[in-house]
Short mmCIF file of C-alpha atoms in Angstrom, two decimals:
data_model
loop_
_atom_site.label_atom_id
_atom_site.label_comp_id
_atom_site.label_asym_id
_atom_site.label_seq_id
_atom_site.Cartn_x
_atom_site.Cartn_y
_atom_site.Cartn_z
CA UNK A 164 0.00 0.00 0.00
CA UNK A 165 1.42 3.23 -0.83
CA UNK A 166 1.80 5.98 1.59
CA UNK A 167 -0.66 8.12 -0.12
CA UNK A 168 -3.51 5.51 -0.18
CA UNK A 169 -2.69 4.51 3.74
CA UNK A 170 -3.20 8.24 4.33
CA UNK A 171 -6.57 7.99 2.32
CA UNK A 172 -8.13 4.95 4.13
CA UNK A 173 -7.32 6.42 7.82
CA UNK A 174 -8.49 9.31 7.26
CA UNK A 175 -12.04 7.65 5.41
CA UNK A 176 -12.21 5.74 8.58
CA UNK A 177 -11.46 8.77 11.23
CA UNK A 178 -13.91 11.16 9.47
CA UNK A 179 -16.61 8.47 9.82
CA UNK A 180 -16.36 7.34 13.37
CA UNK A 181 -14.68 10.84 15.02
CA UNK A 182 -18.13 12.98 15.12
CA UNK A 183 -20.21 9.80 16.99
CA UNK A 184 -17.16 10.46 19.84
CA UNK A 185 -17.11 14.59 19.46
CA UNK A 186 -14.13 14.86 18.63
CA UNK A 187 -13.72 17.39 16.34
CA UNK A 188 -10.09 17.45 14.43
CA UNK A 189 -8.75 14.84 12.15
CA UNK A 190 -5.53 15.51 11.05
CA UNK A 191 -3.82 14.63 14.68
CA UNK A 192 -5.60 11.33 14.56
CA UNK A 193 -4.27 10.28 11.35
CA UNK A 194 -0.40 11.56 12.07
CA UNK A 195 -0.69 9.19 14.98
CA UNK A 196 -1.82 6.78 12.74
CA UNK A 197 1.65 7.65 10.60
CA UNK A 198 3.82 7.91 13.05
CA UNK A 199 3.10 4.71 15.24
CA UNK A 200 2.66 2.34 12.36
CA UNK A 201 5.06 3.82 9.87
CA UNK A 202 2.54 4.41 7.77
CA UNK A 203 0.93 1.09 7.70
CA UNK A 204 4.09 -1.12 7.56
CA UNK A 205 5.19 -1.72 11.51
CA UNK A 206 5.15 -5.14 13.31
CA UNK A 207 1.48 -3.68 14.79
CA UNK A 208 -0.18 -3.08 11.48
CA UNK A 209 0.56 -6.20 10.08
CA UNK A 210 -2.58 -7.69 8.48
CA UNK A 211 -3.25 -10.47 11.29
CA UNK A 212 -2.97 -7.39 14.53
CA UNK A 213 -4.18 -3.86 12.39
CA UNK A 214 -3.00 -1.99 15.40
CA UNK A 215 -2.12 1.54 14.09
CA UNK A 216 -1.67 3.97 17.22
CA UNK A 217 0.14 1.64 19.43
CA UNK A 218 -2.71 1.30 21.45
CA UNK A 219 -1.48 -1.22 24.84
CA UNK A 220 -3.84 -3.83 25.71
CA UNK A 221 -6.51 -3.00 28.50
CA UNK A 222 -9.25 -5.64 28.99
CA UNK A 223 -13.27 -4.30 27.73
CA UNK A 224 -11.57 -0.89 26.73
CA UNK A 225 -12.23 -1.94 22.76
CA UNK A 226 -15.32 -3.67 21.91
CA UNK A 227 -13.90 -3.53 18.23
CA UNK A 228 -10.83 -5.92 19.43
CA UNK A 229 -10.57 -9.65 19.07
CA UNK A 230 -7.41 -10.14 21.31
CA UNK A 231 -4.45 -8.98 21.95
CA UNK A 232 -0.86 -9.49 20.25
CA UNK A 233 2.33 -9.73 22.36
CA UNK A 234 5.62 -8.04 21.38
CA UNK A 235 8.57 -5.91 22.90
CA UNK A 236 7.98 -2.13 23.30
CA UNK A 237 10.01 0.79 24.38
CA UNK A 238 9.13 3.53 26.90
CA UNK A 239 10.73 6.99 26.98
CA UNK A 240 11.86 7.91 30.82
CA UNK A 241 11.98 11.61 31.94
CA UNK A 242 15.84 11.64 31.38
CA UNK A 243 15.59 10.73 27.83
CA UNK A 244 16.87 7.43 28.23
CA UNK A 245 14.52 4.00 27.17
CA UNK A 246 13.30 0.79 28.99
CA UNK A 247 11.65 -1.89 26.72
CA UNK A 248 9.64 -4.53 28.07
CA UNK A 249 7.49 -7.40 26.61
CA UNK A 250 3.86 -5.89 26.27
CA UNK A 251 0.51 -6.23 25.26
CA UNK A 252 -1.15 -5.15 22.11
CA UNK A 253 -4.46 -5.04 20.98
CA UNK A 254 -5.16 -6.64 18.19
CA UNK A 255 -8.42 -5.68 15.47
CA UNK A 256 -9.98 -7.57 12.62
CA UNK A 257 -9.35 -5.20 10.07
CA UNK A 258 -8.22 -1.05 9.67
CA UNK A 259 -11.63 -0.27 10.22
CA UNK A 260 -12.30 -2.09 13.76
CA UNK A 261 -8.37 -0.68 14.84
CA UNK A 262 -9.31 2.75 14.06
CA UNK A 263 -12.84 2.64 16.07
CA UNK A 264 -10.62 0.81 18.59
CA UNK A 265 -8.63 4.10 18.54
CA UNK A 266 -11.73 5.97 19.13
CA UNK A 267 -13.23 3.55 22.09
CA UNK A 268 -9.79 3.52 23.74
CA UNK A 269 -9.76 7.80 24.50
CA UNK A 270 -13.26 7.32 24.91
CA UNK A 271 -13.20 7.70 28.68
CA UNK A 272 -12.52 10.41 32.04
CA UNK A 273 -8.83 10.58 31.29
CA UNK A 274 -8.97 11.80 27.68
CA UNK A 275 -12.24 13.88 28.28
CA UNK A 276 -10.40 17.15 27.23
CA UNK A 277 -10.13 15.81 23.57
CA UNK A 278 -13.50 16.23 22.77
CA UNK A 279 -14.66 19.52 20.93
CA UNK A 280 -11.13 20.11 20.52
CA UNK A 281 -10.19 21.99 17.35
CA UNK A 282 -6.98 22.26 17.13
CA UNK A 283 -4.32 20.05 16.48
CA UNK A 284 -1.65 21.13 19.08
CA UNK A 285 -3.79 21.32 21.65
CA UNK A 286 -5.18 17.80 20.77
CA UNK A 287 -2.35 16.43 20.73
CA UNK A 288 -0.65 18.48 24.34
CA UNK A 289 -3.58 17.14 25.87
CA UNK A 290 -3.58 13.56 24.49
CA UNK A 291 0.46 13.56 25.56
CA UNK A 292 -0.30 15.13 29.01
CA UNK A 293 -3.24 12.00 29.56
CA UNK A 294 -0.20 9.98 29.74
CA UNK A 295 -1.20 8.49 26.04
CA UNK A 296 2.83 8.44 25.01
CA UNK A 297 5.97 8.83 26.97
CA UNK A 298 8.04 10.19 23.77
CA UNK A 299 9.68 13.67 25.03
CA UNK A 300 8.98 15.40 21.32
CA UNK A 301 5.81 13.56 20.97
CA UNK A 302 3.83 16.71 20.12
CA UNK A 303 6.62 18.45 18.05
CA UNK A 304 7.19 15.27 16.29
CA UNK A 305 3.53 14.79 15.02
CA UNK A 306 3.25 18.28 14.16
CA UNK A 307 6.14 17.52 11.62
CA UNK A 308 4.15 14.91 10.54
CA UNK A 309 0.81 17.28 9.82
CA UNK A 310 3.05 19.84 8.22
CA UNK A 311 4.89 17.53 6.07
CA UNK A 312 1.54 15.70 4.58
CA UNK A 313 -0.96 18.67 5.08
CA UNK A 314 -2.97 16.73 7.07
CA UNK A 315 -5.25 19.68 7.95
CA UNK A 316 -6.59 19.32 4.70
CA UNK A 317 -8.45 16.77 6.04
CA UNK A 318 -10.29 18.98 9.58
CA UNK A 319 -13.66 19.20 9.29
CA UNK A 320 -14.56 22.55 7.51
CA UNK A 321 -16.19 25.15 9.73
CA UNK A 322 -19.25 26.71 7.83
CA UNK A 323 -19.65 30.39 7.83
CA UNK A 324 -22.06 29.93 11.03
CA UNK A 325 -20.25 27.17 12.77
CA UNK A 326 -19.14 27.24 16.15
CA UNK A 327 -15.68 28.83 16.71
CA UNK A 328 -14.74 26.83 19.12
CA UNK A 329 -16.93 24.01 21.13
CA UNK A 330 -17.74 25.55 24.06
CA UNK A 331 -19.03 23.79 27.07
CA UNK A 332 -17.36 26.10 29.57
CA UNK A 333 -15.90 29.66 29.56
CA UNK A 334 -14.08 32.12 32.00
CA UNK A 335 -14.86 35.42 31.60
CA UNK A 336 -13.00 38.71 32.97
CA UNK A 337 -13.63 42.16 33.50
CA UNK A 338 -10.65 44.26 33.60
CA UNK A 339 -9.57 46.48 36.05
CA UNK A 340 -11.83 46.62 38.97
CA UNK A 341 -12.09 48.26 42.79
CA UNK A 342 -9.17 50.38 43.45
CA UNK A 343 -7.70 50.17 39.67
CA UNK A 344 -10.69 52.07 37.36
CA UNK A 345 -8.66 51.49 34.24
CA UNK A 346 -8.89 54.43 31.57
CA UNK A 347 -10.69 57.02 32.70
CA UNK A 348 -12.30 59.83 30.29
CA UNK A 349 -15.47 61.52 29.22
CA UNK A 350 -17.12 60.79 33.14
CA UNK A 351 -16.63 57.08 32.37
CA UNK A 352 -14.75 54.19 34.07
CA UNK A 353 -13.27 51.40 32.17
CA UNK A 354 -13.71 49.37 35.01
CA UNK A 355 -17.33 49.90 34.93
CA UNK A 356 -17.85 49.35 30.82
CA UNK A 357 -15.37 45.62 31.19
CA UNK A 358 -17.88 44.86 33.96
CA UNK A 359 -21.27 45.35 31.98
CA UNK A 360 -19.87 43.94 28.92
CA UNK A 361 -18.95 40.86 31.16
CA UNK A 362 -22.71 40.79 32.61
CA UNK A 363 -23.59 40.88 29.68
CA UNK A 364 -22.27 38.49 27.78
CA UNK A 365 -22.78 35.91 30.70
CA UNK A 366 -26.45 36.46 30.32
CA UNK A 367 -26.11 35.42 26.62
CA UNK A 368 -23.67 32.31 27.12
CA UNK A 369 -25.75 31.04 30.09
CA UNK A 370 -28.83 30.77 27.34
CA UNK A 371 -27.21 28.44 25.45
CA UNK A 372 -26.59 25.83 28.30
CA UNK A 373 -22.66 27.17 28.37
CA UNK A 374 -21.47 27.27 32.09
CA UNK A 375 -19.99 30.50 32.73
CA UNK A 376 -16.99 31.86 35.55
CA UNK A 377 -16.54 34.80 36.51
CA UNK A 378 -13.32 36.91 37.81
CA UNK A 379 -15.56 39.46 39.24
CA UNK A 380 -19.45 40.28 39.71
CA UNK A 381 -18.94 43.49 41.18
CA UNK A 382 -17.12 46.48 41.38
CA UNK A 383 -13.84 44.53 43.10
CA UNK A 384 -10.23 44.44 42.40
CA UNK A 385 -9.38 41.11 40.72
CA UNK A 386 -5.44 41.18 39.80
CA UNK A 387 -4.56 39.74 36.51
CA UNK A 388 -2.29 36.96 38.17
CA UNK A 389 -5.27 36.05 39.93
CA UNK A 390 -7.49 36.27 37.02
CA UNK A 391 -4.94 34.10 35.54
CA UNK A 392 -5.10 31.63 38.26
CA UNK A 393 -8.57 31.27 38.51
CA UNK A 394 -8.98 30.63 34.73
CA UNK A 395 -6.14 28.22 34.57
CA UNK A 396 -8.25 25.98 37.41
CA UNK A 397 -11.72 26.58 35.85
CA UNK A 398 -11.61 23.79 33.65
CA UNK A 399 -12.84 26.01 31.02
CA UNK A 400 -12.70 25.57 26.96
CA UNK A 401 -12.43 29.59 26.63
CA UNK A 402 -10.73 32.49 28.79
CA UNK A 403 -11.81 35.97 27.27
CA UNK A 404 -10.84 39.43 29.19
CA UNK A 405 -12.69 42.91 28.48
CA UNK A 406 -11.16 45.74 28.15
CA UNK A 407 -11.36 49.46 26.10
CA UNK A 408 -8.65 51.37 25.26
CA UNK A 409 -7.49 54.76 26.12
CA UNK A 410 -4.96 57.21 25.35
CA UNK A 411 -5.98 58.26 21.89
CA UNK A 412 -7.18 56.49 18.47
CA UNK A 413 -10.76 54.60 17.37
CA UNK A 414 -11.63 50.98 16.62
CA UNK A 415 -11.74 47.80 17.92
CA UNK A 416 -9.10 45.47 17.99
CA UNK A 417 -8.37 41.96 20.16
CA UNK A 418 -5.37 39.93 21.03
CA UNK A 419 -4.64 36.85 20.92
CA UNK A 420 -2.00 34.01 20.88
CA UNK A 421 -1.53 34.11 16.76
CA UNK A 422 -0.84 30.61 16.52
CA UNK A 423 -3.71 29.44 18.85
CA UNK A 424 -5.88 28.52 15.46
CA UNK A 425 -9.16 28.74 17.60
CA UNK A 426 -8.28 32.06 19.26
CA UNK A 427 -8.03 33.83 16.12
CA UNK A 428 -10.75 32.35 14.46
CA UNK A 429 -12.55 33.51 17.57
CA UNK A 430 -11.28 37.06 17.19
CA UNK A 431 -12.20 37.19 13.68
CA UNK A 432 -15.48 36.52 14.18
CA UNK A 433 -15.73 39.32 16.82
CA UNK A 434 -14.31 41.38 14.06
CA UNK A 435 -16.59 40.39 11.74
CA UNK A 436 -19.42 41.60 13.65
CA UNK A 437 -18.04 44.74 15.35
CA UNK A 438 -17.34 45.88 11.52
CA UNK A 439 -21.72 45.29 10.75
CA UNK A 440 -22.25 48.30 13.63
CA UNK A 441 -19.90 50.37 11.62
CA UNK A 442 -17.06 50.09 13.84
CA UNK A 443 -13.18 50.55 12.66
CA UNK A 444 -11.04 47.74 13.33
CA UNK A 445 -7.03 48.00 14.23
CA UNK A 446 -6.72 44.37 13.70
CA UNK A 447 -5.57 41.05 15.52
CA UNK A 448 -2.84 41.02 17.24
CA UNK A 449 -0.30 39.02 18.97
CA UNK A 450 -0.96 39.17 22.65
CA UNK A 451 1.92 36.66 23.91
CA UNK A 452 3.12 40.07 25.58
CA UNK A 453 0.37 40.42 27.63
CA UNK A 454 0.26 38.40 30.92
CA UNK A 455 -3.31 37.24 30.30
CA UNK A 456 -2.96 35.90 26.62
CA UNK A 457 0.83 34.15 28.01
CA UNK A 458 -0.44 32.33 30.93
CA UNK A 459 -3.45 31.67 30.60
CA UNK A 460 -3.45 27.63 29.51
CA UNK A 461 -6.99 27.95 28.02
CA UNK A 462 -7.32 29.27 24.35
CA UNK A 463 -7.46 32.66 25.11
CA UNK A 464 -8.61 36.53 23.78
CA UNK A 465 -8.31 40.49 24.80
CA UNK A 466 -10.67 42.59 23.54
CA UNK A 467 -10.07 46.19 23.33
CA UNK A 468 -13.81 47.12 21.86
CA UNK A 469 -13.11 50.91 21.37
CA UNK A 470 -11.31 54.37 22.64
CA UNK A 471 -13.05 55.49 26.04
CA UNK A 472 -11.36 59.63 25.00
CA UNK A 473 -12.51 59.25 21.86
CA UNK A 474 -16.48 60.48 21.98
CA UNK A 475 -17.29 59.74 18.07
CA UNK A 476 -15.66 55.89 18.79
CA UNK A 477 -17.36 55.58 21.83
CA UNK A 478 -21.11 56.29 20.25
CA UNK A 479 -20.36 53.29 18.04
CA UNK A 480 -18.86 51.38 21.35
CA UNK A 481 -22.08 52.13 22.89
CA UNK A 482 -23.89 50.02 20.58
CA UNK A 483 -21.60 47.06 20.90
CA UNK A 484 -21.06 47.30 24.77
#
C-alpha cells in the first residue's frame, strides 16, 4: 500500500467514526496513525494485529478488538533514556475495527479534554499530558508529521455559522476593577464598561446551556495573576478578558496568541461583527506580551472594543457594549 492511499483509508475511517465520539479534528488522529505504524508497515499493522496507534492492551476498553498481540515495546523515561519490556497489544480484525478501537480507547474520564477540541496542538498536548505516550517530542514530532503531509486538509470545515470553538465552559474577565478604574475619560470608568460587557455576555452564554466563571461580579479588584489563576483551574474551553482602550485612536481590535488557530478564528469573528455596527477595526494582534494571553493555559482573547477619550468611537462602542 502506498503511503498516499494509507493516508486515504485512515483518514475515510477517522472522518466516519470521530463525530459519533465529538471529537472534532482529524488531522492529529491520522499523524498518529503515521507515526506509530510507519505508515501502515510496523510489526502492529501487520494484516493479522491492524494496530495503528500503538494502542497497549486493556481488557473491555475496545469492543472492536478480538485479542491482543504480544511483542517488545520501548518507553521513553523523563531523562531521555529508554526501557523496553514485553507488552501487550491489541489486536483488530481489520483497519476499520483498529481505528474505532482508537476511538473507544480515548473514549473515557482521562482523555475527556479531547473532545470539541479543534486544534491540532492542543489535541495532541492534551492527548500527551493524559499519559497516552511517553516520547519527550511527541507533540513536536507529530506536528512535523501534519506539516509535512498537510494533514489539515483533512479537519472538518467550519461553515460560515459554525461554532468557533466548542464551548461547554468559559471564564470570563472584566478588567480592572475596585481600586484600579482602568482608563478614565469623558465621566466614564473602564472598570465599569469591562464589567457590563462581562454581565452581559454571561447572560447570553448562560442561554445556550454554556457554564460560565466569573473573575468578578462586582465592582472589586481582581489582579490579573489572579485572574490568571482562577482561569487556569476553571476547567474552562475559553478564557476571554474585556477591556477598552485609552490614550488616543478609534476601533476595535483583540489579542490573541496568533498561533492558537481557535483564538483567532474567535477574534475574527468578533471582528466580523463589530465591523456590521460600523465600527473601525485596528486588527488582531499578537498578545503573547500580555500576561493574560501568556499564561493563561486555556485558548485565550483580549478585547479592546473601542477608545473610552474618543467620543465619536465611543457612540459606536455604545452600541456594541
Amino acid at each position: 500500500m502506498s503511503n498516499l492511499n494509507f493516508i486515504e483509508q485512515i483518514a475515510t475511517y477517522v472522518a466516519k467514526y470521530a463525530p459519533k465520539y465529538n471529537i472534532c479534528v482529524h488531522s492529529p488522529i491520522i499523524a498518529q496513525a503515521i507515526l506509530e505504524s510507519a505508515s501502515g508497515t510496523s510489526e502492529l499493522a501487520q494484516e493479522n494485529v491492524n494496530n495503528f496507534f500503538g494502542l497497549n492492551w486493556r481488557e473491555n476498553r475496545c469492543p472492536t478488538s478480538n485479542g491482543y498481540y504480544i511483542k517488545v515495546g520501548s518507553e521513553q523515561n523523563a531523562d531521555g533514556s529508554y526501557t523496553s519490556s514485553v507488552m501487550k497489544w491489541f489486536r483488530f480484525p481489520d483497519m476499520e475495527a483498529g481505528v474505532q478501537g482508537y476511538f473507544d480507547f480515548i473514549n473515557n474520564a482521562n482523555y475527556s479534554k479531547l473532545k470539541g477540541v479543534t486544534e491540532p496542538r492542543k489535541y495532541l498536548e492534551y492527548i500527551k499530558d493524559a499519559g497516552y505516550a511517553t516520547s519527550l517530542k511527541y507533540v513536536d514530532n507529530l506536528m512535523n508529521v501534519i506539516q509535512k503531509y498537510e494533514l489539515t486538509k483533512y479537519d472538518p470545515k467550519k461553515s460560515e455559522n459554525a461554532e468557533v470553538i466548542a464551548m461547554k465552559k468559559v471564564f470570563l474577565s472584566a478588567g480592572h476593577g475596585g481600586s484600579d478604574p482602568g482608563a478614565v475619560a469623558n465621566g466614564l470608568k473602564e472598570k465599569d464598561i469591562n464589567l457590563q460587557t462581562m454581565l452581559a455576555c454571561k447572560e447570553v452564554l448562560e442561554k445556550n446551556n454554556i457554564i460560565v466563571i466569573c473573575s468578578r461580579i462586582a465592582d472589586e479588584y481582581d489582579p490579573v495573576q489572579e485572574e490568571v489563576k482562577e482561569a487556569n483551574n476553571s476547567g474552562c474551553d475559553l478564557a476571554v478578558s474585556f477591556h477598552v482602550n485609552g490614550g488616543g485612536g478609534d476601533g476595535f481590535e483583540a489579542f490573541c496568541n496568533l498561533k492558537n488557530t481557535d483564538a483567532v478564528n474567535l477574534a475574527k469573528l468578533a471582528e466580523k461583527h463589530i465591523k456590521t455596527l460600523g465600527q473601525n477595526s485596528r486588527g488582531i494582534k499578537d498578545g503573547m506580551r500580555l500576561y493574560f494571553i501568556k499564561n493563561t493555559k486555556n485558548t485565550s482573547v483580549l478585547f479592546e472594543s473601542f477608545f473610552l477619550d474618543n467620543v465619536e468611537d465611543k457612540k459606536i462602542g455604545d452600541t456594541i457594549e
